[in-house]
C-alpha positions as MATLAB code, in Angstrom:
seq = 'MIEGILIAFGILAGFYKFRKLRAEALEQEYKAKIQRLQYKKLKSELRYRRKH';
ca = [
     107.038   78.652   37.948;
     106.779   78.309   41.375;
     109.315   75.579   41.507;
     111.846   78.043   39.817;
     111.497   80.340   42.961;
     111.637   77.680   45.160;
     114.451   76.242   43.885;
     115.985   79.568   43.673;
     114.918   80.546   47.369;
     116.512   76.685   48.525;
     119.807   78.232   47.005;
     119.675   81.099   48.560;
     118.533   79.466   51.927;
     121.622   77.085   51.393;
     123.900   79.827   50.629;
     123.115   82.011   53.636;
     123.503   78.477   56.022;
     126.571   77.944   54.359;
     128.189   81.361   55.034;
     126.649   81.410   58.595;
     128.400   78.444   59.311;
     132.018   79.283   57.932;
     131.381   82.476   59.797;
     131.165   80.487   63.158;
     133.733   78.218   62.200;
     136.376   81.528   61.784;
     135.137   83.096   64.886;
     135.718   79.991   66.476;
     139.285   79.664   64.725;
     140.022   83.387   65.844;
     138.937   82.547   69.511;
     141.274   79.725   69.850;
     144.182   81.513   68.157;
     143.502   84.827   70.543;
     144.012   81.651   73.405;
     147.147   80.254   72.051;
     148.596   83.616   72.199;
     147.427   84.401   75.716;
     148.873   81.234   77.265;
     152.427   81.585   75.090;
     152.393   85.016   76.868;
     151.312   83.652   80.224;
     153.962   81.222   79.410;
     156.736   83.098   79.043;
     155.682   85.430   81.818;
     155.850   82.554   84.324;
     159.249   81.513   82.834;
     160.758   85.203   83.054;
     159.039   85.356   86.702;
     160.881   81.991   87.582;
     164.657   83.407   86.544;
     164.100   86.576   87.913;
];
């Protein structure tokens, strides 16, 4: 009985940990995407300013 509860708890804890790690990875990916977009925008603005 106790072993079953411990196993279930272990699975839930593992699942929670996995979800948390996945969320952190997605957040990092999202931040990197935003940085790339900002960099592209900055580059195009600089290029535009040089010509005009």
